[in-house]
Amino acid sequence: MEVLQQDVNQLRKSALIAGISLLIMTVAAFFSFGYVHSSLMISNSSIETFNNISASTGLFRAGILGWLVILITDILVSWAFYIFLKPIHEGYATLAAWLRLMYTAILAIAVSNLIQVDNLIKYNNELLNQPDSLLASDVMMSVLAFESVWSFGLIVFGMHLLIVGFVVSKTKTVPKIISILLVLGGASYMLVHLLDGFFPTLENVTSTIEMILMIPMTAGELGFCIWLLMKGGKTPIKSYSTRKANNNAAQI
């Protein structure tokens, strides 16, 4: 779609909403997954995981709240990205928005498993009266369901980043390095979580690949976030096709 100029105020507003939402999301993800999930969940030990959550129910619920914040900000980013990318290519902007909303829906399903964990622990003594070993097994199953569903969602998220990177590569307004990092980040998410979901026996290989690709997986969207906050929408966005049309018209 060729557009000579978009309302700068609307572009700036969408850029700020996207940038602020991405920052909030980053902080919430660092807390909910980087701190709460990583400190309470013990791989291959349902008893330890159950004991950790039981002893830190307040922290666990705060982690769930963080995930809810991420869901809300993801919806805001979907809308803001669409508004911001629409002048470059409306079709791909729409596809990117729907992919992110699809990812958000999958994440919501994943988070419902954490809410189930909270309910299991909360009502066990009052209603269920299950032995700790059986309850721990149920809790661990819900935790693993959260991780597997979220991992599948991150494949869709990777597709979203690929499209966003492709779209912003079509304009000189956004620095080329950001579009490259977005594409690399999207491809990295897809590769890591495809391996994780469909080739579980390659767990060690997948972990190594994830460590190597951690920089593009985080730098792409974070770099775009910073650019959106500092410069996004301050000038009209033009796609390469629009520039080419303008240049041809000038030559004629």
Tab-separated table of C-alpha atoms in Angstrom, residues 19-249:
chain	number	residue	atom	x	y	z
A	19	GLY	CA	6.939	1.639	23.278
A	20	ILE	CA	5.518	2.161	26.768
A	21	SER	CA	3.548	-1.097	26.584
A	22	LEU	CA	6.676	-2.999	25.502
A	23	LEU	CA	8.644	-1.520	28.416
A	24	ILE	CA	5.937	-2.454	30.917
A	25	MET	CA	5.740	-5.910	29.372
A	26	THR	CA	9.509	-6.373	29.623
A	27	VAL	CA	9.528	-5.505	33.329
A	28	ALA	CA	6.501	-7.745	33.990
A	29	ALA	CA	8.081	-10.658	32.070
A	30	PHE	CA	11.357	-10.259	33.936
A	31	PHE	CA	9.454	-10.422	37.228
A	32	SER	CA	6.893	-13.137	36.424
A	33	PHE	CA	9.123	-15.477	34.464
A	34	GLY	CA	12.691	-14.377	35.153
A	35	TYR	CA	12.197	-14.160	38.917
A	36	VAL	CA	8.989	-15.835	40.141
A	37	HIS	CA	8.807	-18.789	37.755
A	38	SER	CA	12.547	-19.454	37.740
A	39	SER	CA	12.851	-19.353	41.526
A	40	LEU	CA	9.740	-21.390	42.419
A	41	MET	CA	9.666	-24.033	39.682
A	42	ILE	CA	12.173	-26.852	40.062
A	43	SER	CA	12.540	-29.060	36.987
A	44	ASN	CA	11.956	-32.776	37.569
A	45	SER	CA	10.923	-32.223	41.198
A	46	SER	CA	7.208	-31.909	41.772
A	47	ILE	CA	7.569	-31.986	45.586
A	48	GLU	CA	10.084	-29.108	45.660
A	49	THR	CA	7.967	-27.083	43.247
A	50	PHE	CA	4.858	-27.689	45.330
A	51	ASN	CA	6.651	-26.758	48.560
A	52	ASN	CA	8.075	-23.584	47.026
A	53	ILE	CA	4.687	-22.405	45.770
A	54	SER	CA	2.953	-23.339	49.032
A	55	ALA	CA	5.515	-21.367	51.021
A	56	SER	CA	5.326	-18.355	48.677
A	57	THR	CA	1.707	-18.105	47.581
A	58	GLY	CA	1.805	-14.300	47.681
A	59	LEU	CA	4.784	-14.212	45.336
A	60	PHE	CA	3.191	-16.820	43.059
A	61	ARG	CA	-0.021	-14.772	42.798
A	62	ALA	CA	2.008	-11.638	42.118
A	63	GLY	CA	3.592	-13.571	39.245
A	64	ILE	CA	0.141	-14.384	37.861
A	65	LEU	CA	-0.753	-10.695	38.109
A	66	GLY	CA	2.371	-9.938	36.099
A	67	TRP	CA	1.210	-12.334	33.379
A	68	LEU	CA	-2.160	-10.567	33.286
A	69	VAL	CA	-0.333	-7.257	32.791
A	70	ILE	CA	1.558	-8.861	29.897
A	71	LEU	CA	-1.718	-10.002	28.307
A	72	ILE	CA	-3.157	-6.476	28.463
A	73	THR	CA	-0.033	-4.814	27.103
A	74	ASP	CA	0.202	-7.412	24.318
A	75	ILE	CA	-3.256	-6.367	23.135
A	76	LEU	CA	-2.207	-2.707	23.208
A	77	VAL	CA	0.953	-3.502	21.229
A	78	SER	CA	-1.077	-5.411	18.627
A	79	TRP	CA	-3.235	-2.345	18.010
A	80	ALA	CA	-0.375	0.168	18.156
A	81	PHE	CA	1.842	-1.846	15.796
A	82	TYR	CA	-1.024	-2.065	13.316
A	83	ILE	CA	-1.560	1.719	13.339
A	84	PHE	CA	2.161	2.398	13.067
A	85	LEU	CA	2.906	-0.169	10.331
A	86	LYS	CA	-0.247	0.393	8.268
A	87	PRO	CA	1.249	3.252	6.165
A	88	ILE	CA	4.076	0.937	5.067
A	89	HIS	CA	1.948	-2.087	4.120
A	90	GLU	CA	-1.610	-2.476	5.370
A	91	GLY	CA	-1.878	-6.179	4.550
A	92	TYR	CA	1.239	-7.233	6.420
A	93	ALA	CA	0.403	-4.859	9.285
A	94	THR	CA	-2.953	-6.609	9.638
A	95	LEU	CA	-1.309	-10.047	9.530
A	96	ALA	CA	1.225	-9.026	12.191
A	97	ALA	CA	-1.550	-7.723	14.446
A	98	TRP	CA	-3.598	-10.918	14.138
A	99	LEU	CA	-0.563	-13.102	14.805
A	100	ARG	CA	0.177	-11.169	17.989
A	101	LEU	CA	-3.437	-11.408	19.107
A	102	MET	CA	-3.322	-15.149	18.399
A	103	TYR	CA	-0.169	-15.415	20.517
A	104	THR	CA	-1.889	-13.439	23.288
A	105	ALA	CA	-4.840	-15.836	23.253
A	106	ILE	CA	-2.495	-18.819	23.498
A	107	LEU	CA	-0.635	-17.146	26.372
A	108	ALA	CA	-3.957	-16.588	28.162
A	109	ILE	CA	-4.670	-20.319	27.892
A	110	ALA	CA	-1.200	-21.035	29.285
A	111	VAL	CA	-1.678	-18.652	32.231
A	112	SER	CA	-4.978	-20.355	33.083
A	113	ASN	CA	-2.872	-23.348	34.137
A	114	LEU	CA	-1.073	-21.180	36.709
A	115	ILE	CA	-4.441	-20.047	38.039
A	116	GLN	CA	-5.346	-23.733	38.309
A	117	VAL	CA	-2.199	-24.286	40.389
A	118	ASP	CA	-3.251	-21.516	42.762
A	119	ASN	CA	-6.726	-23.013	43.092
A	120	LEU	CA	-5.357	-26.513	43.750
A	121	ILE	CA	-3.191	-25.298	46.610
A	122	LYS	CA	-5.789	-22.875	47.954
A	123	TYR	CA	-8.645	-25.366	48.223
A	124	ASN	CA	-6.788	-28.598	48.900
A	125	ASN	CA	-7.001	-28.481	52.686
A	126	GLU	CA	-10.613	-27.300	52.627
A	127	LEU	CA	-12.128	-29.487	49.907
A	128	LEU	CA	-9.770	-31.967	48.288
A	129	ASN	CA	-7.675	-33.341	51.148
A	130	GLN	CA	-5.275	-34.988	48.720
A	131	PRO	CA	-1.937	-36.332	49.952
A	132	ASP	CA	0.883	-33.877	49.313
A	133	SER	CA	2.526	-36.244	46.830
A	134	LEU	CA	-0.619	-36.473	44.686
A	135	LEU	CA	-1.268	-32.743	44.925
A	136	ALA	CA	2.346	-32.024	43.996
A	137	SER	CA	1.925	-34.187	40.911
A	138	ASP	CA	-1.210	-32.269	39.877
A	139	VAL	CA	0.564	-28.957	40.462
A	140	MET	CA	3.552	-30.013	38.381
A	141	MET	CA	1.304	-31.151	35.540
A	142	SER	CA	-0.316	-27.725	35.451
A	143	VAL	CA	3.079	-25.995	35.528
A	144	LEU	CA	4.337	-28.138	32.652
A	145	ALA	CA	1.111	-27.441	30.738
A	146	PHE	CA	1.755	-23.714	31.174
A	147	GLU	CA	5.292	-24.067	29.821
A	148	SER	CA	4.349	-26.248	26.843
A	149	VAL	CA	1.377	-24.102	25.772
A	150	TRP	CA	3.421	-20.900	26.131
A	151	SER	CA	6.256	-22.470	24.155
A	152	PHE	CA	3.833	-23.211	21.315
A	153	GLY	CA	2.585	-19.636	21.508
A	154	LEU	CA	6.134	-18.343	21.131
A	155	ILE	CA	6.312	-20.015	17.705
A	156	VAL	CA	3.407	-17.785	16.668
A	157	PHE	CA	5.127	-14.839	18.369
A	158	GLY	CA	8.216	-15.541	16.276
A	159	MET	CA	6.100	-15.403	13.120
A	160	HIS	CA	4.760	-12.046	14.309
A	161	LEU	CA	8.286	-10.661	14.784
A	162	LEU	CA	9.306	-11.927	11.335
A	163	ILE	CA	6.424	-10.035	9.718
A	164	VAL	CA	7.110	-6.866	11.735
A	165	GLY	CA	10.780	-7.020	10.782
A	166	PHE	CA	9.888	-7.530	7.123
A	167	VAL	CA	7.486	-4.565	7.156
A	168	VAL	CA	9.885	-2.110	8.816
A	169	SER	CA	12.609	-3.196	6.385
A	170	LYS	CA	10.463	-1.622	3.666
A	171	THR	CA	11.015	1.888	4.990
A	172	LYS	CA	14.140	3.950	5.570
A	173	THR	CA	12.437	5.665	8.503
A	174	VAL	CA	13.319	2.762	10.837
A	175	PRO	CA	17.058	1.916	11.118
A	176	LYS	CA	18.004	-1.153	9.098
A	177	ILE	CA	19.682	-2.823	12.091
A	178	ILE	CA	16.336	-2.918	13.913
A	179	SER	CA	14.565	-4.687	11.060
A	180	ILE	CA	17.432	-7.195	10.829
A	181	LEU	CA	17.289	-7.900	14.584
A	182	LEU	CA	13.504	-8.289	14.458
A	183	VAL	CA	13.755	-10.847	11.645
A	184	LEU	CA	16.587	-12.708	13.393
A	185	GLY	CA	14.668	-12.606	16.655
A	186	GLY	CA	11.524	-13.978	15.043
A	187	ALA	CA	13.431	-16.777	13.325
A	188	SER	CA	15.217	-17.575	16.595
A	189	TYR	CA	11.959	-17.851	18.576
A	190	MET	CA	10.516	-20.156	15.941
A	191	LEU	CA	13.605	-22.381	15.770
A	192	VAL	CA	14.069	-22.720	19.540
A	193	HIS	CA	10.442	-23.471	20.333
A	194	LEU	CA	9.905	-25.760	17.358
A	195	LEU	CA	12.836	-27.810	18.635
A	196	ASP	CA	11.493	-27.632	22.180
A	197	GLY	CA	7.998	-28.744	21.195
A	198	PHE	CA	8.683	-31.334	18.522
A	199	PHE	CA	12.147	-32.656	19.402
A	200	PRO	CA	12.184	-32.958	23.227
A	201	THR	CA	15.056	-35.453	23.099
A	202	LEU	CA	17.283	-32.634	21.839
A	203	GLU	CA	16.832	-30.654	25.061
A	204	ASN	CA	20.558	-29.999	25.563
A	205	VAL	CA	20.991	-28.903	21.948
A	206	THR	CA	17.942	-26.653	22.200
A	207	SER	CA	19.253	-25.034	25.403
A	208	THR	CA	22.607	-24.336	23.739
A	209	ILE	CA	20.952	-22.834	20.666
A	210	GLU	CA	18.708	-20.699	22.877
A	211	MET	CA	21.711	-19.297	24.743
A	212	ILE	CA	23.444	-18.449	21.463
A	213	LEU	CA	20.335	-16.785	20.019
A	214	MET	CA	19.341	-14.959	23.219
A	215	ILE	CA	20.690	-11.613	21.969
A	216	PRO	CA	18.622	-11.396	18.758
A	217	MET	CA	15.610	-12.852	20.610
A	218	THR	CA	15.635	-9.934	23.035
A	219	ALA	CA	17.432	-7.141	21.175
A	220	GLY	CA	15.054	-6.925	18.220
A	221	GLU	CA	11.834	-5.949	19.965
A	222	LEU	CA	13.654	-4.071	22.746
A	223	GLY	CA	15.593	-2.031	20.181
A	224	PHE	CA	12.378	-1.290	18.299
A	225	CYS	CA	10.786	-0.300	21.608
A	226	ILE	CA	13.518	2.253	22.348
A	227	TRP	CA	13.367	3.642	18.808
A	228	LEU	CA	9.568	3.973	19.024
A	229	LEU	CA	9.834	5.938	22.264
A	230	MET	CA	12.575	8.245	21.012
A	231	LYS	CA	11.770	8.778	17.334
A	232	GLY	CA	8.735	6.751	16.291
A	233	GLY	CA	6.054	8.774	14.525
A	234	LYS	CA	7.859	12.108	14.685
A	235	THR	CA	8.062	12.126	10.891
A	236	PRO	CA	5.756	10.635	8.251
A	237	ILE	CA	6.511	7.044	7.292
A	238	LYS	CA	7.217	6.247	3.660
A	239	SER	CA	7.757	2.828	2.201
A	240	TYR	CA	10.423	2.085	-0.392
A	241	SER	CA	7.706	1.738	-3.020
A	242	THR	CA	6.435	5.222	-2.192
A	243	ARG	CA	9.947	6.677	-2.396
A	244	LYS	CA	10.497	4.950	-5.721
A	245	ALA	CA	7.201	6.289	-7.080
A	246	ASN	CA	8.103	9.775	-5.930
A	247	ASN	CA	11.529	9.569	-7.546
A	248	ASN	CA	10.061	8.331	-10.815
A	249	ALA	CA	7.495	11.132	-10.771
